[in-house]
């Protein structure tokens, strides 16, 4: 999937929630994400791979050359999780799939994080903000809902930590499996 649809761009998985039934407080602020995609379109060599359910796809995502909707390729949840694993980094809110990034060394930004009392003992405050006690410096929890400015700031912070030239050099090697370049070399 990444070889055919993303390379030589850098893959960034974004999970967008738009559940009309339950837990609507966990839904993504899609307008903010769209504005971030637009901001990044001509500035960064990335392809955002949006994962969500078929019903949650926002048609406006198709207007961006730097966005791929995984469900357009009929991906399963397992394949969405594999995309998270193979991506450069992950961005999203409260969801089950974000656990793939959380329990790895993959850089991530988890927005709209709710620090429930049951979870609080696992959360630490450091110079970069909140993170889980087992997280690395490129894994961040953000307690506030996403805004365009916040998403751009967090995207830029994580993107700047990745050695893009090393990623692209390996990705441009026709004989390299994308899974061989994960985890990414960080600066």
PDB file of C-alpha atoms in Angstrom, residues 8 10 45 88-89 107 138 157-171 181 183-187:
ATOM      1  CA  UNK A   8       8.372   8.823  -2.128  1.00  0.00           C
ATOM      2  CA  UNK A  10       6.489  10.301   3.934  1.00  0.00           C
ATOM      3  CA  UNK A  45       6.657  15.951   1.408  1.00  0.00           C
ATOM      4  CA  UNK A  88       6.443   7.822   9.966  1.00  0.00           C
ATOM      5  CA  UNK A  89       4.130   8.992  12.727  1.00  0.00           C
ATOM      6  CA  UNK A 107       6.109   9.283  17.276  1.00  0.00           C
ATOM      7  CA  UNK A 138       8.305  12.197  20.469  1.00  0.00           C
ATOM      8  CA  UNK A 157       7.252  19.543  15.837  1.00  0.00           C
ATOM      9  CA  UNK A 158       7.074  15.817  15.111  1.00  0.00           C
ATOM     10  CA  UNK A 159       7.960  16.182  11.427  1.00  0.00           C
ATOM     11  CA  UNK A 160      11.106  18.131  12.342  1.00  0.00           C
ATOM     12  CA  UNK A 161      12.259  15.223  14.530  1.00  0.00           C
ATOM     13  CA  UNK A 162      12.328  12.777  11.617  1.00  0.00           C
ATOM     14  CA  UNK A 163      15.370  12.353   9.402  1.00  0.00           C
ATOM     15  CA  UNK A 164      13.473  12.889   6.150  1.00  0.00           C
ATOM     16  CA  UNK A 165      16.469  12.526   3.842  1.00  0.00           C
ATOM     17  CA  UNK A 166      17.285   9.106   5.352  1.00  0.00           C
ATOM     18  CA  UNK A 167      13.621   8.088   4.999  1.00  0.00           C
ATOM     19  CA  UNK A 168      13.475   9.188   1.354  1.00  0.00           C
ATOM     20  CA  UNK A 169      16.822   7.588   0.471  1.00  0.00           C
ATOM     21  CA  UNK A 170      15.628   4.226   1.763  1.00  0.00           C
ATOM     22  CA  UNK A 171      12.156   4.663   0.311  1.00  0.00           C
ATOM     23  CA  UNK A 181      12.545   1.505   7.265  1.00  0.00           C
ATOM     24  CA  UNK A 183      11.051   2.617  12.997  1.00  0.00           C
ATOM     25  CA  UNK A 184      12.310   5.812  11.492  1.00  0.00           C
ATOM     26  CA  UNK A 185      15.635   7.300  12.339  1.00  0.00           C
ATOM     27  CA  UNK A 186      15.014  10.346  14.484  1.00  0.00           C
ATOM     28  CA  UNK A 187      17.219  13.405  14.592  1.00  0.00           C
TER      29      UNK A 187
END
